[in-house]
Short mmCIF file of C-alpha atoms in Angstrom, two decimals:
data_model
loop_
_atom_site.label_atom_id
_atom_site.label_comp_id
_atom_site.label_asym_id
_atom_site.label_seq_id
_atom_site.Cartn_x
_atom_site.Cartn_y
_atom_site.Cartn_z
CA UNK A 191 28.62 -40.85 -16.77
CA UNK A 192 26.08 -37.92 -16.79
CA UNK A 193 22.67 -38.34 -16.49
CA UNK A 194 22.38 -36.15 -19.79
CA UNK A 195 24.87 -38.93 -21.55
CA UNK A 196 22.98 -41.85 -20.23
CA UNK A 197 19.34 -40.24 -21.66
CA UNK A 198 21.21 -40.21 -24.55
CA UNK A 199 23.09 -43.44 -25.14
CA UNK A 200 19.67 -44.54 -23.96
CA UNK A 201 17.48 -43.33 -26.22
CA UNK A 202 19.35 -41.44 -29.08
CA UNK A 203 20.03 -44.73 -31.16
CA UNK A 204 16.34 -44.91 -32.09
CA UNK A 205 16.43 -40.91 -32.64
CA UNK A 206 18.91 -41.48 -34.88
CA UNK A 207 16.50 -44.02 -37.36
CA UNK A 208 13.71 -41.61 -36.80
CA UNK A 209 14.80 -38.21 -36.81
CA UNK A 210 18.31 -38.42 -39.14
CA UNK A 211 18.61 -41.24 -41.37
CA UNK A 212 16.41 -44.46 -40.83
CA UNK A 213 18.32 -46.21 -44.10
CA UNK A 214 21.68 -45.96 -42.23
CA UNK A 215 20.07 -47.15 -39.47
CA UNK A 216 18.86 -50.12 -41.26
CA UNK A 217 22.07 -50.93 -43.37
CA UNK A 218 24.09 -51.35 -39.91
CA UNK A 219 21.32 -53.52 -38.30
CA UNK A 220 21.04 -56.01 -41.66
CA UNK A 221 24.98 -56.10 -42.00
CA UNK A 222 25.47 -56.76 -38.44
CA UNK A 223 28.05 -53.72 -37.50
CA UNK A 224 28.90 -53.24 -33.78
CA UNK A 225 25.94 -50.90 -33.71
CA UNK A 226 24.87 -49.89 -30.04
CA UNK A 227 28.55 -48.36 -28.75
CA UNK A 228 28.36 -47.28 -25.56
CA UNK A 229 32.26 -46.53 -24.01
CA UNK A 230 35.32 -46.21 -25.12
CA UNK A 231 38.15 -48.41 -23.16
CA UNK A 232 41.55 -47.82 -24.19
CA UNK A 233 41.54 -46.39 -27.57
CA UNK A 234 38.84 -49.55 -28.63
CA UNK A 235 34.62 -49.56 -28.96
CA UNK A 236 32.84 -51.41 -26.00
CA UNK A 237 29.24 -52.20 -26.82
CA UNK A 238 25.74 -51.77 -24.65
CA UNK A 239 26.61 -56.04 -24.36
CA UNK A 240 30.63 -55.52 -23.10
CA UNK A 241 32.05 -56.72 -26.26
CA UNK A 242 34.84 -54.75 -27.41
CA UNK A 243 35.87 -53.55 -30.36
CA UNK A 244 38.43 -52.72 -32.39
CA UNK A 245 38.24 -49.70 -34.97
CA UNK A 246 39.88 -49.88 -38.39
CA UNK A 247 38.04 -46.85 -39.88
CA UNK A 248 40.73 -44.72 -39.94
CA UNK A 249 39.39 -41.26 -37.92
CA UNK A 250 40.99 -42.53 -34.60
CA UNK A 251 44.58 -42.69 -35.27
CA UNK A 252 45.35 -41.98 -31.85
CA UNK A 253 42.84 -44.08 -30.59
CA UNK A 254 38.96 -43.65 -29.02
CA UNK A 255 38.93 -40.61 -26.26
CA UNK A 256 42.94 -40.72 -26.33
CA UNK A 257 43.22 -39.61 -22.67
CA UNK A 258 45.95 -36.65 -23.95
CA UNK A 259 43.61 -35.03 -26.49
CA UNK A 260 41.11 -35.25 -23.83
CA UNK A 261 42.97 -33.46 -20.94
CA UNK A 262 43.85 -30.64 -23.34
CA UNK A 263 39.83 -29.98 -23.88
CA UNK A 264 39.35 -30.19 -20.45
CA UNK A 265 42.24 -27.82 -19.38
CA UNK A 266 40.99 -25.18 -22.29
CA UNK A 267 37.14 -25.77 -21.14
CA UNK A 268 38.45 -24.88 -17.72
CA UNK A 269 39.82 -21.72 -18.59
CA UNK A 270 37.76 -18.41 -19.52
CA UNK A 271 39.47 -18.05 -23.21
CA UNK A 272 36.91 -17.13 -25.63
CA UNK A 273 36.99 -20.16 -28.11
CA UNK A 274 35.39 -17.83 -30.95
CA UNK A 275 36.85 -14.12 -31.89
CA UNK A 276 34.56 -11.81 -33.76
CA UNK A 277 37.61 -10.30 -35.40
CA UNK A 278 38.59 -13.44 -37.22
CA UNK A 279 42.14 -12.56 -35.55
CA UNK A 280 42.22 -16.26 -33.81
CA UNK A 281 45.16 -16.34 -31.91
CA UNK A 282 44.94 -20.35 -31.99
CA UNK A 283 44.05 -20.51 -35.53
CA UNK A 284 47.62 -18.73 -36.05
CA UNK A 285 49.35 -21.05 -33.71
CA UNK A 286 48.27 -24.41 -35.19
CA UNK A 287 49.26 -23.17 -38.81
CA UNK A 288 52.77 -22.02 -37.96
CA UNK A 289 53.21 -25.41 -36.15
CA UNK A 290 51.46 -27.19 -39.25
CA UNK A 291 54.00 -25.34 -41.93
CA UNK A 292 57.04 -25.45 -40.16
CA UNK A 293 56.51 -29.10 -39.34
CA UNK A 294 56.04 -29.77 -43.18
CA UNK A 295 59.11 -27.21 -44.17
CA UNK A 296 57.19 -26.18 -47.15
CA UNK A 297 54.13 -24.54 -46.63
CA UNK A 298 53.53 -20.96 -45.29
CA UNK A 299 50.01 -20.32 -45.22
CA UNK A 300 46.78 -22.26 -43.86
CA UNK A 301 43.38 -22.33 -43.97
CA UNK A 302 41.00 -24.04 -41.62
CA UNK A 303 37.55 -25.80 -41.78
CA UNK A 304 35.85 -28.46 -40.43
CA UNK A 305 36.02 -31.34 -42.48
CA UNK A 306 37.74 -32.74 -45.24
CA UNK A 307 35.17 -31.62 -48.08
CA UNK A 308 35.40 -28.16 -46.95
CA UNK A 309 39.25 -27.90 -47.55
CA UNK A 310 38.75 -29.87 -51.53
CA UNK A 311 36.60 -26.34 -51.60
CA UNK A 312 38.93 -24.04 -50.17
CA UNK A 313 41.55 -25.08 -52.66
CA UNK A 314 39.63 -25.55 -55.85
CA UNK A 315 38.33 -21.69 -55.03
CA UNK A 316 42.31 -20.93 -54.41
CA UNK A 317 43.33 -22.60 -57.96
CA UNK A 318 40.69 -20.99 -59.97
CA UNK A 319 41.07 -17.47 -58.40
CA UNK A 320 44.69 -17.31 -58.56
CA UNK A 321 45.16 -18.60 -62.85
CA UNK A 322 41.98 -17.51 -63.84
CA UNK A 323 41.22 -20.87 -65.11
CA UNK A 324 38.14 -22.97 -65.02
CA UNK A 325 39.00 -26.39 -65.20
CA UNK A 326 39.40 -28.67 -62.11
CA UNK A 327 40.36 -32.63 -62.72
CA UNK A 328 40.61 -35.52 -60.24
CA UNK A 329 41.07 -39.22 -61.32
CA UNK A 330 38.60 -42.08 -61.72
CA UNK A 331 37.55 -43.18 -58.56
CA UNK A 332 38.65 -40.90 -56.72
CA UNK A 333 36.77 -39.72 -53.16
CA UNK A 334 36.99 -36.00 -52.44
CA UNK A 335 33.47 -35.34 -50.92
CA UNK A 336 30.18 -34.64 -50.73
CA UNK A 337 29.75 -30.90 -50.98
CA UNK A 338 29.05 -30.01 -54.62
CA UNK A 339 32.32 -28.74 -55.83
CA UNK A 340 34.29 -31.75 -54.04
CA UNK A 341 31.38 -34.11 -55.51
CA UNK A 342 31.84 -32.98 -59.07
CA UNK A 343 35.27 -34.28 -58.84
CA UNK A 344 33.87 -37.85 -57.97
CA UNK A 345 33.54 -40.93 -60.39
CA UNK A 346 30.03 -41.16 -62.03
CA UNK A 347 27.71 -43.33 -59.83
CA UNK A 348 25.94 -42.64 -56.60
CA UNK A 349 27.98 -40.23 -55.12
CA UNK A 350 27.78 -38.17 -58.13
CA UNK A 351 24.63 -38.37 -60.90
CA UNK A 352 21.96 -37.32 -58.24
CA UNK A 353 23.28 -34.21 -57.85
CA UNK A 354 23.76 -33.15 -61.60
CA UNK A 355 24.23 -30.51 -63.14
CA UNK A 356 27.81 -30.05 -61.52
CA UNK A 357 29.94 -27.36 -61.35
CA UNK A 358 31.16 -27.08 -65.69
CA UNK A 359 34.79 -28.18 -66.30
CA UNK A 360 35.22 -30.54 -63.09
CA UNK A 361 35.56 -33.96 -63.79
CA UNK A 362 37.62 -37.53 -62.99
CA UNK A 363 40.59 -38.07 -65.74
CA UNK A 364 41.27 -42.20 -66.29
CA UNK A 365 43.58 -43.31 -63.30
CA UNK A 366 46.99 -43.61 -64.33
CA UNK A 367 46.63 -42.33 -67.64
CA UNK A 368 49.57 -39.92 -68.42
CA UNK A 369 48.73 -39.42 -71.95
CA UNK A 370 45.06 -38.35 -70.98
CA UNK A 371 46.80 -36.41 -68.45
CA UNK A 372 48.87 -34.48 -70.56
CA UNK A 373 46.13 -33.70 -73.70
CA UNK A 374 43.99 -32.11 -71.03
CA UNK A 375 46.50 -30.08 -69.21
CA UNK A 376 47.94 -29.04 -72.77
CA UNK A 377 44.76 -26.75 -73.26
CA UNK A 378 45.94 -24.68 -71.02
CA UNK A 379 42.97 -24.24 -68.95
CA UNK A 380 43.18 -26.18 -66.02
CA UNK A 381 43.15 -24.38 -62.73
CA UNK A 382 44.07 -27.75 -60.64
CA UNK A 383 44.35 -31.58 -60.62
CA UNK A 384 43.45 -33.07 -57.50
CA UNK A 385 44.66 -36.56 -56.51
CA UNK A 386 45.17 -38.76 -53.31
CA UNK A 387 48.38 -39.83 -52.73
CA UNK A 388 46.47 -43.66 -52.49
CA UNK A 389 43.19 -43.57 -53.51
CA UNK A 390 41.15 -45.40 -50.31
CA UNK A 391 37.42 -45.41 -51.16
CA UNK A 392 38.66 -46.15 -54.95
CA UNK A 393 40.33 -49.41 -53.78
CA UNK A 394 43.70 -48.66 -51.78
CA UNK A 395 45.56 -47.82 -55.22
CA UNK A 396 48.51 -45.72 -54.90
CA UNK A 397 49.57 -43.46 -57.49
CA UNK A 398 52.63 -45.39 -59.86
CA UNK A 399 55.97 -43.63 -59.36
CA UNK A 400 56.13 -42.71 -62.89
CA UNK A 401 52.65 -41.31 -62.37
CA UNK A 402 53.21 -39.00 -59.73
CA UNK A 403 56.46 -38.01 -62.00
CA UNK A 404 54.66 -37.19 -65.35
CA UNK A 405 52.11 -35.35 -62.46
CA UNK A 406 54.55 -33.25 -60.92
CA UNK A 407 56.17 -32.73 -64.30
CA UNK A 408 53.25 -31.66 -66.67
CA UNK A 409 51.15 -29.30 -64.00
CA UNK A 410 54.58 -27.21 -63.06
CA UNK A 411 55.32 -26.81 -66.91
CA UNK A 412 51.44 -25.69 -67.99
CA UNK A 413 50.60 -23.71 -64.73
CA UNK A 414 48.24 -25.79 -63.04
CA UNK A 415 48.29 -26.01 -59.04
CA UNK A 416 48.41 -29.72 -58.17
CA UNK A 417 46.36 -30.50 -55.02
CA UNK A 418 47.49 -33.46 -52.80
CA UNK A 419 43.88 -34.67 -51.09
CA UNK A 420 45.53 -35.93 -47.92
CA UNK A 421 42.58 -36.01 -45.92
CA UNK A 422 43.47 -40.34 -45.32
CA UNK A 423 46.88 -40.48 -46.33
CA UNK A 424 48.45 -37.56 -44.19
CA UNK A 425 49.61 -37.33 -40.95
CA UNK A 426 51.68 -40.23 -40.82
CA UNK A 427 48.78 -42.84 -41.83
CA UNK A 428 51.46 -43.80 -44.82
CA UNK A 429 54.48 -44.23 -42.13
CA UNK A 430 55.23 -40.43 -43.01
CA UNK A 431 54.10 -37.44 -42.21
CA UNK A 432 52.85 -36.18 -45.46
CA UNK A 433 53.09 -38.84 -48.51
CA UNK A 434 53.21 -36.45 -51.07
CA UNK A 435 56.49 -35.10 -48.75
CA UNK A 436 58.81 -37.29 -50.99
CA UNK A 437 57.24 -36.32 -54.57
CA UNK A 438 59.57 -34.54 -57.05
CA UNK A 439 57.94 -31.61 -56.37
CA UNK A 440 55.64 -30.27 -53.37
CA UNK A 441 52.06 -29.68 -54.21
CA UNK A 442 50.59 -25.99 -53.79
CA UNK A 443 47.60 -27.47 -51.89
CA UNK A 444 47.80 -30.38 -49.66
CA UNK A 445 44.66 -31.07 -47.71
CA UNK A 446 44.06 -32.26 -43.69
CA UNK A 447 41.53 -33.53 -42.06
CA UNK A 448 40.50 -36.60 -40.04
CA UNK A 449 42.49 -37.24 -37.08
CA UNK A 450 43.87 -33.93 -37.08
CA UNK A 451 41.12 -33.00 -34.40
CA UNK A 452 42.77 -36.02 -32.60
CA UNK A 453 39.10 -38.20 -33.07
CA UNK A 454 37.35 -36.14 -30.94
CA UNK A 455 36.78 -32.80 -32.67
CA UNK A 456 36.32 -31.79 -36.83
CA UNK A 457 38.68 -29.47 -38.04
CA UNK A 458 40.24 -29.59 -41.71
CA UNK A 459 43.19 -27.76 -43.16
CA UNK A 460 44.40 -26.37 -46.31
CA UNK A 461 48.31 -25.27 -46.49
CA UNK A 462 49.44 -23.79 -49.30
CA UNK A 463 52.09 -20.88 -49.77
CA UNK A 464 51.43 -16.99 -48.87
CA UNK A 465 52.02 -16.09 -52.29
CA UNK A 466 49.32 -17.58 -53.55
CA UNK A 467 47.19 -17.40 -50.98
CA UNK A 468 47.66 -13.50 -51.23
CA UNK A 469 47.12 -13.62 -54.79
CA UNK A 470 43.61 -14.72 -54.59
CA UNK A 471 42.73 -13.06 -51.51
CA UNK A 472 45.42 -10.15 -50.35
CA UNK A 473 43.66 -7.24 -52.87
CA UNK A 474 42.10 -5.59 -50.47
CA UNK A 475 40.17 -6.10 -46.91
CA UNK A 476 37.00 -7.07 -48.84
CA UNK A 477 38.86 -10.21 -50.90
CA UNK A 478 40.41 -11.17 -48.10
CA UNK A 479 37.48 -12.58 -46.63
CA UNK A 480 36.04 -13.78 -50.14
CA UNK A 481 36.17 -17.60 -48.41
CA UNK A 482 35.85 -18.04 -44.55
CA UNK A 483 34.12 -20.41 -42.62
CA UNK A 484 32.40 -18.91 -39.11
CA UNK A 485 33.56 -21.71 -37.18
CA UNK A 486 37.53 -21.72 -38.75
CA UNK A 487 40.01 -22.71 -36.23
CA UNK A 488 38.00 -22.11 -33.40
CA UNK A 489 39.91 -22.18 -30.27
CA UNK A 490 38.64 -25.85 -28.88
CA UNK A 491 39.24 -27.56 -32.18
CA UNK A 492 42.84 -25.75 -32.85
CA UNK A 493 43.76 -26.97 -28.72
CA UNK A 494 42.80 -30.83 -29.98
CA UNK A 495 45.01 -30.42 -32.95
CA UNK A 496 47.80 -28.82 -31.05
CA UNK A 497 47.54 -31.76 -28.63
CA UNK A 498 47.16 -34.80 -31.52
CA UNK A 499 50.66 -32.87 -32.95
CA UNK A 500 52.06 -33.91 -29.79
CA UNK A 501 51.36 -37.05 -30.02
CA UNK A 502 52.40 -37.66 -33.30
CA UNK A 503 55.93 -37.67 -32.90
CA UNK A 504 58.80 -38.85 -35.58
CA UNK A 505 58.94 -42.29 -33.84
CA UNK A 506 55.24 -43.22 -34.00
CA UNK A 507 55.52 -42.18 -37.60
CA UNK A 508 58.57 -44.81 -37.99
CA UNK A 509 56.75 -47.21 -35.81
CA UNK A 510 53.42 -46.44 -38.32
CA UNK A 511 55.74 -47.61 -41.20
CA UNK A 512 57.77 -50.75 -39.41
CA UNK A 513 54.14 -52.21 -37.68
CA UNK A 514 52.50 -51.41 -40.85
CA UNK A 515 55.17 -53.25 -43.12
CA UNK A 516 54.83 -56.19 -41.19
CA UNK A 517 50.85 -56.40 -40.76
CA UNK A 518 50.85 -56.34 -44.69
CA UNK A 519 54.20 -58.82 -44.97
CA UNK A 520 51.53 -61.15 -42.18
CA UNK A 521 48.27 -60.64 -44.51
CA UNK A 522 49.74 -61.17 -47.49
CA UNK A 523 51.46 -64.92 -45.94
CA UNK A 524 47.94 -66.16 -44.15
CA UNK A 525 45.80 -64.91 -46.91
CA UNK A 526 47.86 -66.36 -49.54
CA UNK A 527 47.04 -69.98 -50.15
CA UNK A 528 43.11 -68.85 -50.28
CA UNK A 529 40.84 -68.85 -53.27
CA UNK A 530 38.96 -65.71 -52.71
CA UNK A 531 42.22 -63.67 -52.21
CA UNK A 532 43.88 -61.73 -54.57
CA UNK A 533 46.65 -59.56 -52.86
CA UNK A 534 47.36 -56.75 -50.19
CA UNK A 535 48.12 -53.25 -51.29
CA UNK A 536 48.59 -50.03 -49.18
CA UNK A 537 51.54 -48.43 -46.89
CA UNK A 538 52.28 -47.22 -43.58
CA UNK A 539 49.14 -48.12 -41.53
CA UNK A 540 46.80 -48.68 -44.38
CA UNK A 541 46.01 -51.92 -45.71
CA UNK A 542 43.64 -53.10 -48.84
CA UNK A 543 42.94 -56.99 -48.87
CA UNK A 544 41.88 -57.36 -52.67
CA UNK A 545 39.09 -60.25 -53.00
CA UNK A 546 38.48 -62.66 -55.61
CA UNK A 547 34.30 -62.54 -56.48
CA UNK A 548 32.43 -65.54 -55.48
CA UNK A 549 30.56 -67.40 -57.73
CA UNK A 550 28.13 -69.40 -55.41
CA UNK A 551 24.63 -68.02 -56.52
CA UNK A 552 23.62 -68.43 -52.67
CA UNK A 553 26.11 -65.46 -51.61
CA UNK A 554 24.40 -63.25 -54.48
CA UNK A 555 22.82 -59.85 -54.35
CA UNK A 556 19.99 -61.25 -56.38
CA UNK A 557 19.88 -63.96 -53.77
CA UNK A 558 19.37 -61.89 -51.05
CA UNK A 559 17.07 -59.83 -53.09
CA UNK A 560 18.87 -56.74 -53.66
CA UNK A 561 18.42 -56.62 -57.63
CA UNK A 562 19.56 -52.79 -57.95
CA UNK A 563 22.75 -54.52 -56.60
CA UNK A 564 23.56 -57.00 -59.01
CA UNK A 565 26.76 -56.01 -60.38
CA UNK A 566 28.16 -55.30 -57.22
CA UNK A 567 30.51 -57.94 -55.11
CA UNK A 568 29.75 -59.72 -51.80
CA UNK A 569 32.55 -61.08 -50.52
CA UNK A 570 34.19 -58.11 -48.87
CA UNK A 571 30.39 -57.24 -47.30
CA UNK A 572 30.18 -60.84 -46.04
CA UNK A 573 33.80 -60.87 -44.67
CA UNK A 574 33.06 -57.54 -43.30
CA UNK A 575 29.96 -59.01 -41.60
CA UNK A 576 32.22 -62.16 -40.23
CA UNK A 577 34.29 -59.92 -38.84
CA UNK A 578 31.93 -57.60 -36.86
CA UNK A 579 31.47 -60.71 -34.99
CA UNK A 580 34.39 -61.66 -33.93
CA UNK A 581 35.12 -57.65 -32.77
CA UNK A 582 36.58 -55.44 -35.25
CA UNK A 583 34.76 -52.72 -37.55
CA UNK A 584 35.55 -53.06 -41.14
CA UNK A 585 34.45 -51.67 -44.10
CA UNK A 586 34.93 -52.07 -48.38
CA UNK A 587 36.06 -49.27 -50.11
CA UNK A 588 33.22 -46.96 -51.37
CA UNK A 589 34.03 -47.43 -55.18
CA UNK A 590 35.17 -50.78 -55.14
CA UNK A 591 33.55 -52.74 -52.89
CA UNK A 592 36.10 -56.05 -53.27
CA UNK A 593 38.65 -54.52 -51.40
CA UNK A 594 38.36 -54.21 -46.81
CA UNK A 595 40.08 -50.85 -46.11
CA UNK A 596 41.98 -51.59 -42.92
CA UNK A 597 43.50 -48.34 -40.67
CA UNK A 598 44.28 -49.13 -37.84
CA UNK A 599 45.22 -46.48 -34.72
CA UNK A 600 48.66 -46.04 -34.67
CA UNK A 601 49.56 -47.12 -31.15
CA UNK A 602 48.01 -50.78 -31.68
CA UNK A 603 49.62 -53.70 -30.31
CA UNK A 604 51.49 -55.67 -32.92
CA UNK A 605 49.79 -58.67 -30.87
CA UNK A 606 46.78 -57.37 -31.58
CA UNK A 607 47.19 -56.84 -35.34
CA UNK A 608 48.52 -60.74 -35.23
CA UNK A 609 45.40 -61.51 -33.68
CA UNK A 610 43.15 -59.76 -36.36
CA UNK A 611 45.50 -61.55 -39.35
CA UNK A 612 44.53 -64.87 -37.78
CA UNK A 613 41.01 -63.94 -37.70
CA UNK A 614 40.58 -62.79 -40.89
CA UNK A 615 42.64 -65.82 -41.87
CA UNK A 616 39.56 -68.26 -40.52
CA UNK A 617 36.58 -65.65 -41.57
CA UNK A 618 37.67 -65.82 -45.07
CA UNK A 619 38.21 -69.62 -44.97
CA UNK A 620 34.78 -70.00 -43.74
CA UNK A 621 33.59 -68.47 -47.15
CA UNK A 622 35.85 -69.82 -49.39
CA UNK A 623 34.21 -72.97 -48.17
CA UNK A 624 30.90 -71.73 -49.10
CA UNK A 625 31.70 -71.07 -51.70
#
């Protein structure tokens, strides 16, 4: 380790609380998270203590530092490429895309940021520049980001009112709701509904079958550009490469993002097809730089993606849906029998353990003096907290916060995920005696 890291790792923790944001700081102290990481062993966490830790967060599919990903950074950083081309003509920008469409046989155009919210903006400016239109929808609950047009699309709440007025005619449609569905796109001026394939932050809820039907349906008949936010769900998280790969129809948009960069560098995508990509921006050589990001595709970024492709062959897609079958199959039968659970949802390598709310006084918001917090539930927090513990970094879904969101990398050891079930299996116990 460099003396430069060590300063750092020594030092930067308390920068962190000062300098960037002391309440974040404070929320992972109070809860108890595996705070002070240090290494990475492995594809887990290892703390300043030795304790190791297992991530189920979702951004490290491939695991912490995956050795691969990390080569093919070095071997670029050893070269004299540039990484940056004033031109915008980014040989490795091109590269990744034509791998990205042909490996999804649909798409034949791409578009490249750094993170997820900046590809929810690079296709709602698509949508509304190719039909004209000025309406963008999402569904309740839904989590699309934190730049302001991706945050208009949010459900009303903290993510969303503090930041009012947003952006007119962008707004969450009730989840599941066909007939609300089709009155709105039946005005005829919706440029694009956006919708996760499973919702994560909203609760792990997948879209119903005969959702995703009416969906698919109702925006090819009334001209609207249906945007699959794949940011968590794509890239074989759901035990296939894209979800919305199987849908009736293919979305214009779908969106990339998290491990794409392999866990160790930000880079988002939005594919879409040259035709409309042209339409919106293939007028002339002013429009087609109407949206651009200075950093798109930048060499570095593009050789991490290339390298996490690699790695993310057909059979650790099938071995994504098989391991991920049976970790839900094990939840689901050592959960069962206890009073605080409710049931497992998800697919692939996400899993949503649903949790019953307590209603011991003692394991209250109010109790713990966190009145603004009233209505929300604890058990998932205080499971959460259990778990930290015992080594593994959890979390409740943003919206609904009685529901863990579990993703774990994709190369995990089925022992290991036994392991976890069992633990979770005596954390939860402990509070349903508590209780």
């Amino acid at each position: 380790m460099t003396t430069r890291v060590e300063d750092i790792l020594r030092r930067g923790f308390e920068d962190f609380r000062e300098f960037v944001n002391p309440l974040i700081a404070l929320r992972a102290e109070v809860a108890g998270e595996p705070l002070r990481v240090v290494h990475a062993q492995e594809g887990r966490l290892e703390d300043a203590e030795g304790h190791l830790i297992e991530d189920f967060h979702g951004t490290q599919a491939f695991g912490h530092r995956n050795p691969t990903i990390a080569a093919a950074v070095r071997e670029f950083l050893d070269t004299d490429s540039p990484s940056w081309f004033p031109s915008r003509v980014n040989p490795y920008a091109g590269s990744l895309a034509r791998r990205l469409c042909e490996r999804t046989g649909h798409y034949s155009n791409a578009f490249f940021a750094s993170s997820g919210s900046e590809a929810v903006e690079a296709a709602l400016k698509l949508a509304r520049a190719v039909t004209r239109r000025p309406r963008v929808l999402s569904l309740d609950r839904a989590y699309h980001g934190c730049t302001m047009g991706s945050c208009g699309l949010m459900m009303p709440g903290t993510f969303r009112d503090p930041f009012e007025p947003h952006l007119p005619g962008v707004g969450p449609l009730p989840f599941g709701d066909i007939d609300a569905l089709s009155k709105a796109l039946a005005q005829k001026d919706v440029a694009a509904v956006v919708v996760e394939p499973i919702q994560l932050e909203g609760g792990v809820r997948p879209l119903s079958p005969t959702y995703i039907d009416a969906l698919c349906e109702l925006t090819q008949r009334h001209g609207t550009f249906l945007v699959a936010d794949e940011v968590q769900t794509g890239l074989g998280r759901t035990g296939r490469f894209l979800a919305s790969e199987r849908w009736p129809r293919r979305p214009e948009c779908v969106l990339l993002a998290k491990h794409l960069g392999g866990g160790l560098l930000p880079i988002s995508a939005m594919l879409t097809r040259r035709d409309l990509f042209e339409t919106a921006y293939g007028k002339n050589f002013e429009t087609a730089e109407a949206h651009n990001c200075t950093f798109s595709g930048s060499a570095m970024v593009c050789v991490a993606a290339h390298a996490a492709l690699d790695l993310l062959t057909d059979s650790l897609i099938e071995r994504v849906r098989d391991v991920g079958a049976s970790f839900r199959a094990g939840l689901t039968e050592a959960l069962g029998s206890l009073p605080l659970f409710e049931e497992i949802r998800g697919e692939g390598l996400v899993a949503g353990i649903v949790l019953k709310p307590t209603e011991h006084p003692w394991l209250s918001f109010e109790h713990f003096g966190m009145e603004d917090l009233a209505h929300r539930p604890t058990v998932g927090l205080l499971l959460c907290h259990r778990l930290y513990k015992r080594g593994y970094f959890c979390f409740v879904c943003g919206h609904d916060w009685s529901v863990l969101r579990l993703q774990p990398r994709f190369t995990i050891a089925e022992e290991a995920l036994a392991t976890f079930t069992r633990v979770a299996r005596e954390e939860l116990e402990f509070l349903c005696n508590l209780d």
